Coordinates of C-alpha atoms in Angstrom, one line a residue:
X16 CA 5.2 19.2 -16.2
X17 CA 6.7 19.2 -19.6
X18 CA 10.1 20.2 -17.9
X19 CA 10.3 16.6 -16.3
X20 CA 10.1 15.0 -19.9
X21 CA 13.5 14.8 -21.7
X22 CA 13.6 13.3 -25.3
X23 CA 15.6 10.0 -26.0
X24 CA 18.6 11.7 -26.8
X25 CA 19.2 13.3 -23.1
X26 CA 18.2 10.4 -21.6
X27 CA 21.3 8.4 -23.4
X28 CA 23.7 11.4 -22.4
X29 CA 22.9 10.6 -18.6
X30 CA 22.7 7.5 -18.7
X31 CA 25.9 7.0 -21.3
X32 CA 24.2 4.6 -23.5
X33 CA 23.2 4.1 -27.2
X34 CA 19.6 4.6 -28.2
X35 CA 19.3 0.4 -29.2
X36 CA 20.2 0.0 -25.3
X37 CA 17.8 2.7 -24.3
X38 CA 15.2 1.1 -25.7
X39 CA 16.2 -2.1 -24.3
X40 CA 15.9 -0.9 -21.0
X41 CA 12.5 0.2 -21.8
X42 CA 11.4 -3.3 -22.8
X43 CA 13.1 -4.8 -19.6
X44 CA 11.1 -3.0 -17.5
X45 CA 13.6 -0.6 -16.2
X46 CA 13.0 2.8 -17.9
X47 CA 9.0 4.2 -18.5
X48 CA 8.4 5.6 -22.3
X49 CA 5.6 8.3 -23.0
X50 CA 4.5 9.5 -26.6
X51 CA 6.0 12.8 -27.2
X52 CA 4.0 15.6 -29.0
X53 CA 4.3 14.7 -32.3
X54 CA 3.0 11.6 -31.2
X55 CA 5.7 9.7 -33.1
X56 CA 8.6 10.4 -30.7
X57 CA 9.1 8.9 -27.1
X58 CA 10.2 10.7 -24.1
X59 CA 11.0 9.7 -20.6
X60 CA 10.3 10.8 -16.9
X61 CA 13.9 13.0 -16.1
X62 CA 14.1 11.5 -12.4
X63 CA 13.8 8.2 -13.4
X64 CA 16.3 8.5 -15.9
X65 CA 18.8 10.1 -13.2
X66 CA 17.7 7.5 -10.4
X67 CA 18.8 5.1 -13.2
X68 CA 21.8 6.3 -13.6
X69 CA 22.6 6.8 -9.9
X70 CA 22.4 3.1 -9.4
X71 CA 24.6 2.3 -12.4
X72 CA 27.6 4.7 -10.2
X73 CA 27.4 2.9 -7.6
X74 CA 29.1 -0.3 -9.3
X75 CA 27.5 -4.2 -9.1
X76 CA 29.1 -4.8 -5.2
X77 CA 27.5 -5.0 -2.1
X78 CA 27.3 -1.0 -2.1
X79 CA 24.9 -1.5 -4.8
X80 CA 22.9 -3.8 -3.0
X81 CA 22.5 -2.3 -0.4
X82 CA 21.5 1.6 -1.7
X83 CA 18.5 -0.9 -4.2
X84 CA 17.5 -2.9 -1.1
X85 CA 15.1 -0.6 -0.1
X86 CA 13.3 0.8 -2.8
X87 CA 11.9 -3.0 -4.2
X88 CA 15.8 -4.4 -4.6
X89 CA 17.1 -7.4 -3.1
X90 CA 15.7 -8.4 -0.2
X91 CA 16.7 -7.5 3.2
X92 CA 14.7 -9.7 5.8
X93 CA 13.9 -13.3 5.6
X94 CA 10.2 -14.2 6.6
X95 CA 7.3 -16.5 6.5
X96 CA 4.4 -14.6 6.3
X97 CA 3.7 -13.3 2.6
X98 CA 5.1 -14.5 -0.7
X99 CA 4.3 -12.0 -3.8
X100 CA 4.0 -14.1 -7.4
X101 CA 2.4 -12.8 -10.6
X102 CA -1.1 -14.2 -9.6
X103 CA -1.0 -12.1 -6.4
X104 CA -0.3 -12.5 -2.6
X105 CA 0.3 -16.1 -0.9
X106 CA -0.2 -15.8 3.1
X107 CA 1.7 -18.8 4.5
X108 CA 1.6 -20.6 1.1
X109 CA -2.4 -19.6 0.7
X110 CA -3.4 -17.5 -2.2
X111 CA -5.4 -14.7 -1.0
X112 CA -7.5 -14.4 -4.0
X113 CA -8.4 -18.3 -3.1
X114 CA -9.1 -17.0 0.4
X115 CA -11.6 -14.4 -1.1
X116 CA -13.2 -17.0 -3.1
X117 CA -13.5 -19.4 -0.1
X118 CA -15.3 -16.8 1.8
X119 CA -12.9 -15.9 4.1
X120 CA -13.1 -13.0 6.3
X121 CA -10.0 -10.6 7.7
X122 CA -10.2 -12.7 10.7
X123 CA -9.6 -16.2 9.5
X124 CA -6.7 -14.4 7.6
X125 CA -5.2 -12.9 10.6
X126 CA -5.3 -16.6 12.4
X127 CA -3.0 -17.7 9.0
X128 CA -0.9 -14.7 8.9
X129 CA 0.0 -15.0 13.0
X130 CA 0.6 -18.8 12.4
X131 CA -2.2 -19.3 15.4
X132 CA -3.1 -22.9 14.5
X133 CA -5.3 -24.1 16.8
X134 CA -5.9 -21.5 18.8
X135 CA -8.5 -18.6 18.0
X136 CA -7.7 -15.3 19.6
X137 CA -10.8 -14.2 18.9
X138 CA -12.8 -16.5 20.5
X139 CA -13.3 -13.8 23.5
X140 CA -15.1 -10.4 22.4
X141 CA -13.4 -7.2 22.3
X142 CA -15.0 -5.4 24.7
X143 CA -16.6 -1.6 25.3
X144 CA -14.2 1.3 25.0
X145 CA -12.5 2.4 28.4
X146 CA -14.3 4.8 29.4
X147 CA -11.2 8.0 29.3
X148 CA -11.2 6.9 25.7
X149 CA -14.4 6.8 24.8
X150 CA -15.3 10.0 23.8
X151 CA -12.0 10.2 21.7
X152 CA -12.8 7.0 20.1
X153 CA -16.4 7.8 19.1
X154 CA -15.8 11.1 17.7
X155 CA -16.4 11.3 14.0
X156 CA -15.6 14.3 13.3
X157 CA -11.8 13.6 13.5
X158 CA -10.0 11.9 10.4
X159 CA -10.1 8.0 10.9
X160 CA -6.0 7.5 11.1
X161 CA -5.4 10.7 13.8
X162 CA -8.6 9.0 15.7
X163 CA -6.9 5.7 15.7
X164 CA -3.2 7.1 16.0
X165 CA -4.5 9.1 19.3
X166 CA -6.6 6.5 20.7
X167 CA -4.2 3.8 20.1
X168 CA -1.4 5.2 22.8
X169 CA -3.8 4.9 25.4
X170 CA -5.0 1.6 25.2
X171 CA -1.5 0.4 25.5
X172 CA -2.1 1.7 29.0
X173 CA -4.9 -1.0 29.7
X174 CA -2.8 -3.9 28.5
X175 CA 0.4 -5.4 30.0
X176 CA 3.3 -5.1 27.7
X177 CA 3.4 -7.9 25.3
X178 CA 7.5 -8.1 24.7
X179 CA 7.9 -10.8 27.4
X180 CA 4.6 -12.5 26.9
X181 CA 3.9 -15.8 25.9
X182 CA 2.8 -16.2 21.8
X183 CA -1.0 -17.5 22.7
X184 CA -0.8 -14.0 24.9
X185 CA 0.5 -11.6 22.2
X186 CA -1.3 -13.7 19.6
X187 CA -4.7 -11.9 21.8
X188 CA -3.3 -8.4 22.4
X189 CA -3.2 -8.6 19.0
X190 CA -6.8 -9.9 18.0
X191 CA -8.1 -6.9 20.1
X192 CA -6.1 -4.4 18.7
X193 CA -6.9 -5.7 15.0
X194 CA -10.8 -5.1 16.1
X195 CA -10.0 -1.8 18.0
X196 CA -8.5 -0.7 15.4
X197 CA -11.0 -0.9 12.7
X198 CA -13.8 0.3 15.6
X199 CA -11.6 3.5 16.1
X200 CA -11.6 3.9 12.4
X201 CA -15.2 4.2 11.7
X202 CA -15.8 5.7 15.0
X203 CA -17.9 3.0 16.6
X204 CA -17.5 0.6 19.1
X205 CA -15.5 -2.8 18.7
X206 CA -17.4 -5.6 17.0
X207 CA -16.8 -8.4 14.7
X208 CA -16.4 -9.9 12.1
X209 CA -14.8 -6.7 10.8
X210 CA -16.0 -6.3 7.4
X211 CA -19.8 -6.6 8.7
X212 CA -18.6 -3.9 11.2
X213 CA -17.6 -1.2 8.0
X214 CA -20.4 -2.7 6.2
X215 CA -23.6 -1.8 9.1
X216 CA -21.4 1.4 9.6
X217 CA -21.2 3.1 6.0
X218 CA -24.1 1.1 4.2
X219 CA -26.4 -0.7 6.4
X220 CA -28.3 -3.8 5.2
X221 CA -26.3 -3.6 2.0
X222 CA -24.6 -7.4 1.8
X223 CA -23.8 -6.8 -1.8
X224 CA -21.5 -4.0 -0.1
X225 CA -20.5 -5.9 3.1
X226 CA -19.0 -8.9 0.8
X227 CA -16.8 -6.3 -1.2
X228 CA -15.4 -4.9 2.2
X229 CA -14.8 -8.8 3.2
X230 CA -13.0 -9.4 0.1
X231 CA -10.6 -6.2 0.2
X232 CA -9.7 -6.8 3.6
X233 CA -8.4 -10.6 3.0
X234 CA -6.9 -9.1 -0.1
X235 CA -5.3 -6.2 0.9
X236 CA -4.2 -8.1 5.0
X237 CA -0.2 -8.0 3.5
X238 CA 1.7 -7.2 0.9
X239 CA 5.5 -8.4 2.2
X240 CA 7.6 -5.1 3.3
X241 CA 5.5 -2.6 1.8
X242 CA 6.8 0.9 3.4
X243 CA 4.1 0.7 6.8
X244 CA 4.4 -3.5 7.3
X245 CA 8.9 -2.4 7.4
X246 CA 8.3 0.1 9.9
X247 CA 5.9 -1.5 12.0
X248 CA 8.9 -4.4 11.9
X249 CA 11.8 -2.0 12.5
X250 CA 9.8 -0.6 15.9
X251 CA 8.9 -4.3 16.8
X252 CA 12.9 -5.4 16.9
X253 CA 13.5 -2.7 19.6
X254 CA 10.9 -5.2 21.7
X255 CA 8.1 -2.0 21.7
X256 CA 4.6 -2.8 22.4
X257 CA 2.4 -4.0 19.8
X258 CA 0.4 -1.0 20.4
X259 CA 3.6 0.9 19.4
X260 CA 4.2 -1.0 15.9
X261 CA 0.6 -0.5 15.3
X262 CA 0.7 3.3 15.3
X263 CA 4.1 3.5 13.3
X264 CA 2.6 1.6 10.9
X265 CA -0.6 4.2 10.4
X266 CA 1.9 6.7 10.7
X267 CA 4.1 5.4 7.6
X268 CA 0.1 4.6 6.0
X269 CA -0.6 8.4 6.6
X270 CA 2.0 9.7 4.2
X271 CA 0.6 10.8 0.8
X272 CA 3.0 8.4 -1.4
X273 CA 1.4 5.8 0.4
X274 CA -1.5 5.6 2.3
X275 CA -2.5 8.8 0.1
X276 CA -3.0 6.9 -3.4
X277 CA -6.6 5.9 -2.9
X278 CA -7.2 9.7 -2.3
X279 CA -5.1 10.8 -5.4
X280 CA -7.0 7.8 -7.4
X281 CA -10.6 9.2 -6.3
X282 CA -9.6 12.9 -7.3
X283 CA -8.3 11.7 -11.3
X284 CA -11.7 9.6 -11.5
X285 CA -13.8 12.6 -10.7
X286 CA -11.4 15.0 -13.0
X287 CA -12.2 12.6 -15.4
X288 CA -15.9 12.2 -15.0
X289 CA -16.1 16.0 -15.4
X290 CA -14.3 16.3 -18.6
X291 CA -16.0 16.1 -22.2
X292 CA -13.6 13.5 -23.4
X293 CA -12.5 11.2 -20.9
X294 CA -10.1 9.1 -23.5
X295 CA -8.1 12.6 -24.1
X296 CA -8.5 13.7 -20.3
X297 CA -6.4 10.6 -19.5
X298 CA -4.0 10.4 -23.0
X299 CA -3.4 14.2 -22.2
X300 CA -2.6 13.3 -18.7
X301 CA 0.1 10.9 -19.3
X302 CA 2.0 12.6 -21.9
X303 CA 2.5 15.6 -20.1
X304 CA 4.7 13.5 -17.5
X305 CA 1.7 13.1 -14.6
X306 CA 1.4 9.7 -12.7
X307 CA -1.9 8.2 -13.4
X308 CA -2.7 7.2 -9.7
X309 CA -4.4 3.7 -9.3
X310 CA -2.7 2.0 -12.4
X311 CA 0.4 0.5 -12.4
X312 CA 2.5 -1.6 -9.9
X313 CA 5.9 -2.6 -9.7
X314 CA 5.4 -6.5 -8.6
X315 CA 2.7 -6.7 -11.0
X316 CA 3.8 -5.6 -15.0
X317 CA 1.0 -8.0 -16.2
X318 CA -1.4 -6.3 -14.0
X319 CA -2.5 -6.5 -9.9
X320 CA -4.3 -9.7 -9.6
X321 CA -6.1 -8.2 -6.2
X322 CA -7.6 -5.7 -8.4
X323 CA -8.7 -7.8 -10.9
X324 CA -10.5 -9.9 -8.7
X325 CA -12.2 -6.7 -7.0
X326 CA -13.6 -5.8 -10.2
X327 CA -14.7 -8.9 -11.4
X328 CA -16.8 -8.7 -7.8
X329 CA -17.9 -5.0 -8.5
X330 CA -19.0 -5.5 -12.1
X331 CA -21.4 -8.1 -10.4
X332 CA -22.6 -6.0 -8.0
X333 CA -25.8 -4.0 -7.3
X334 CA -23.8 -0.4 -8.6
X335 CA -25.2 2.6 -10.6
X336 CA -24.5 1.3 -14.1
X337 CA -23.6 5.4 -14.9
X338 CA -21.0 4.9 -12.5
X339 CA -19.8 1.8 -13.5
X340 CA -19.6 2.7 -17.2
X341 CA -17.1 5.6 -15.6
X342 CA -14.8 3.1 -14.3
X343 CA -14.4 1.3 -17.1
X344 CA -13.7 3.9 -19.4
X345 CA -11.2 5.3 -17.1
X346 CA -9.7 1.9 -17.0
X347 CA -10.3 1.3 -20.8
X348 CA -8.5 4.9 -21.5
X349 CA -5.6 4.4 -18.7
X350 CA -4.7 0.9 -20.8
X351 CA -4.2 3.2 -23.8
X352 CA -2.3 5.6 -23.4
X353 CA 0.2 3.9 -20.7
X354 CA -0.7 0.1 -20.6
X355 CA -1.0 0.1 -16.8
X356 CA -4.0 -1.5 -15.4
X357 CA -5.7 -0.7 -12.1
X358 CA -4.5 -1.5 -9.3
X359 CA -5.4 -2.0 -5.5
X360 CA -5.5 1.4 -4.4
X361 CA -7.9 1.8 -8.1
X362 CA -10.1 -0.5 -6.5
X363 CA -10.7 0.3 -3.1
X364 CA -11.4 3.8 -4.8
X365 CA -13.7 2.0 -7.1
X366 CA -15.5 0.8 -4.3
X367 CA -16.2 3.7 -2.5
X368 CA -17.2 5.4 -5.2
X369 CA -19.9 3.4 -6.7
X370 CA -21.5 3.0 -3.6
X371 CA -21.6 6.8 -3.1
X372 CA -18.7 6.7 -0.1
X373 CA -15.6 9.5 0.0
X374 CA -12.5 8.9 -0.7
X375 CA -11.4 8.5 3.4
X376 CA -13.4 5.2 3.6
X377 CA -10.6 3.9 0.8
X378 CA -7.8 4.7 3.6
X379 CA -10.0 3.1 6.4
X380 CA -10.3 0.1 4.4
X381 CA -6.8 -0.3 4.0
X382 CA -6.0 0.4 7.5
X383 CA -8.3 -1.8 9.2
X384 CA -7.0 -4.5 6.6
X385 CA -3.3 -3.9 6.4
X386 CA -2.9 -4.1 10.5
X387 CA -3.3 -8.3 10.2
X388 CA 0.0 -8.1 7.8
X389 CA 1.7 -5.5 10.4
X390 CA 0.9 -7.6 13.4
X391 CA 1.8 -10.2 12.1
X392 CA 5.4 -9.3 11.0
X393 CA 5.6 -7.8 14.3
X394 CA 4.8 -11.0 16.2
X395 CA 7.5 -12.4 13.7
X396 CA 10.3 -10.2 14.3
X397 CA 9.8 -9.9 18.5
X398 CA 10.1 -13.9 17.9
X399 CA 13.3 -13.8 16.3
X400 CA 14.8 -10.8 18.8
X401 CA 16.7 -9.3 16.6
X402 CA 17.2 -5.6 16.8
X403 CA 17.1 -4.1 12.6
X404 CA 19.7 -1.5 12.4
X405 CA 20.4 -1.3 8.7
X406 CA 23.8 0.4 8.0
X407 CA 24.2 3.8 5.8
X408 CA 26.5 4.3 2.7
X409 CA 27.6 7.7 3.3
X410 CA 27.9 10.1 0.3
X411 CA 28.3 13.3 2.0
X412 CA 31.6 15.9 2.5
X413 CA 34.4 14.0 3.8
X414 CA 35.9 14.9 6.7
X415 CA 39.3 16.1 5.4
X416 CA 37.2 18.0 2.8
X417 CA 34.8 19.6 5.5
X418 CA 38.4 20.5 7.7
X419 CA 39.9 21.9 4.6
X420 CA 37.0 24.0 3.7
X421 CA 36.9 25.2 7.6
X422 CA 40.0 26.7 7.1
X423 CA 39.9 28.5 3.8

């Protein structure tokens, strides 16, 4: 990985800049510095460097805009569901860590993010599994997102399409759908409330557990237009099912820069765990250019509130102390040597793991939690009815180019 690091000199030959503005763009928050090998220099991540200096070519116009709006730049849709501030996610002007505190459950959360007021869509109960679905639905030996993603389809066939229907109507396809979902991804039949369902299924008669599950859920229910909630939107605007929204948002979940972080978390915890020195495991780790998966996020440089509040919850928990005491030195050693602290995916990993759980019930968890926040920008978007069809700035050959070199 050493290739990826250049020293600070390159970096200010791509980028065309003096050392004292390198280093301002450092503190600003724009540019990541490791310790080099003697410890005394500082080196930098090459593709973040060049990224860097892509988006300084393309000018300060609306070009510019446009080519940041989609990797956390400006924004590029107006909505009322989520807010993200330093202290973590507000849902409809509600902190969610207040939420947690208050005892909600993903439920009461889902009512807030779908703007429900009065009415409760999940007043009626979800109901058994159809029964050309059951066996599909029920089968655990299939991962938890392609059981949900196959299952899904089908129950769109049981339900009339929701496009034209009324919001009270939609508002239920969707209360449904939320419990289906987490049922399909646990492999059991639909129950509620949700978090007692994961709980009874992976550890029953645990409540210290079930309580941690509730609190992820509320926290983790939205986080704006995070990569799956954007293309669950984009397939709502074409007036799709909500069936449909739901499985393009797994789909975008199942992708390993995404969805895939709790996995990649759970995997440097136990690399850690098995080393002799877990402060050099992690320091050695960082300077040779790896990510350190589960710290770090870019709407939170002070530090991901959600996680925070996790922790707190877990330290207070029932856990293995031996396990716990491997958590926090991971966490003590990843503030070290990069200054990152956990963050969400960290937790949810945390979880599993000191409750003796693989790394696939971190995924579930986010799954069953994030489809409240994917529903609800759905419900959103199919209530403004307006198509998204972003427009692309094209950097390819030119056509005059591409007939020139036809011909030569």
């Amino acid at each position: 990985m050493d290739s990826d690091l250049i020293p600070a000199v390159e970096a200010c030959r791509l980028l065309g800049i003096s050392p004292a503005t390198l280093y301002a763009y450092v503190s600003r928050g724009l540019l990541e510095s490791r310790p080099g090998r003697d410890h005394r220099s500082r080196v930098y991540l090459r593709r973040e460097v060049e990224q860097l200096a892509q988006r300084k070519r393309l000018g300060r116009g609306p070009a510019r805009g446009a080519a940041q709006s989609l990797d956390r730049g400006l924004p590029v849709l107006e909505t009322r569901i989520s807010l993200i501030r330093p202290d973590g996610p507000y849902y409809r002007g509600r902190s969610a860590v207040a939420a947690v505190r208050a005892g909600a459950t993903l439920e009461d959360t889902a009512r807030l993010l779908w703007d429900c007021g009065s009415q409760d869509p999940f007043v009626e109960p979800p109901g058994d599994w159809p029964a050309r679905v059951a066996a599909l639905a029920l089968d655990a030996e299939l991962p938890p997102l392609a059981r949900a993603m196959a299952v899904i389809p089908l129950l769109a066939l049981q339900v009339p399409h929701s496009f034209r229907a009324d919001q009270a109507t939609r508002r239920a396809v969707a209360a449904t759908l939320l419990r289906q979902n987490a049922a399909l991804l646990v492999a059991s039949r639909p129950a509620g409330p949700v978090h007692r369902l994961l709980g009874q299924t992976w550890r029953p008669g645990d409540a210290a557990f079930a309580e941690l599950v509730r609190a992820a859920l509320v926290l983790c229910a939205d986080h704006e237009l995070n990569v799956s909630a954007f293309a669950a939107r984009v397939v709502a605007s074409t007036g799709a099912h909500l069936h449909a929204t739901v499985c393009a948002g797994l789909s975008a979940l199942s992708g390993p820069r995404h969805g895939g972080a709790a996995t990649r978390a759970y995997m440097l915890i136990e690399q850690a765990g098995q080393s002799r020195d877990i402060g050099r495991f992690i320091a050695t780790h960082w300077r040779q250019g790896e990510d350190l998966p589960g710290f770090g996020h870019a709407l939170y440089p002070d530090g991901d509130p959600r996680a925070a509040e996790l922790l707190s919850m877990l330290r207070a928990a029932p856990v293995d102390p031996a396990t716990m005491r491997l958590l926090d030195t991971v966490i003590d050693a990843a503030g070290q040597a990069s200054g990152r602290q956990p963050n969400i995916d960290f937790m949810l990993t945390a979880i599993c793991l000191a409750f003796g759980l693989p790394a696939t019930h971190a995924l579930a968890m986010f799954a069953t939690s994030r489809l409240a926040g994917w529903l609800a920008h759905a419900l959103e978007q199919q209530a403004q009815g307006r198509l998204i069809r972003p427009r692309a700035r094209y950097t390819g050959l030119q056509p005059e180019a591409a007939a020139a070199a036809a011909h030569d």
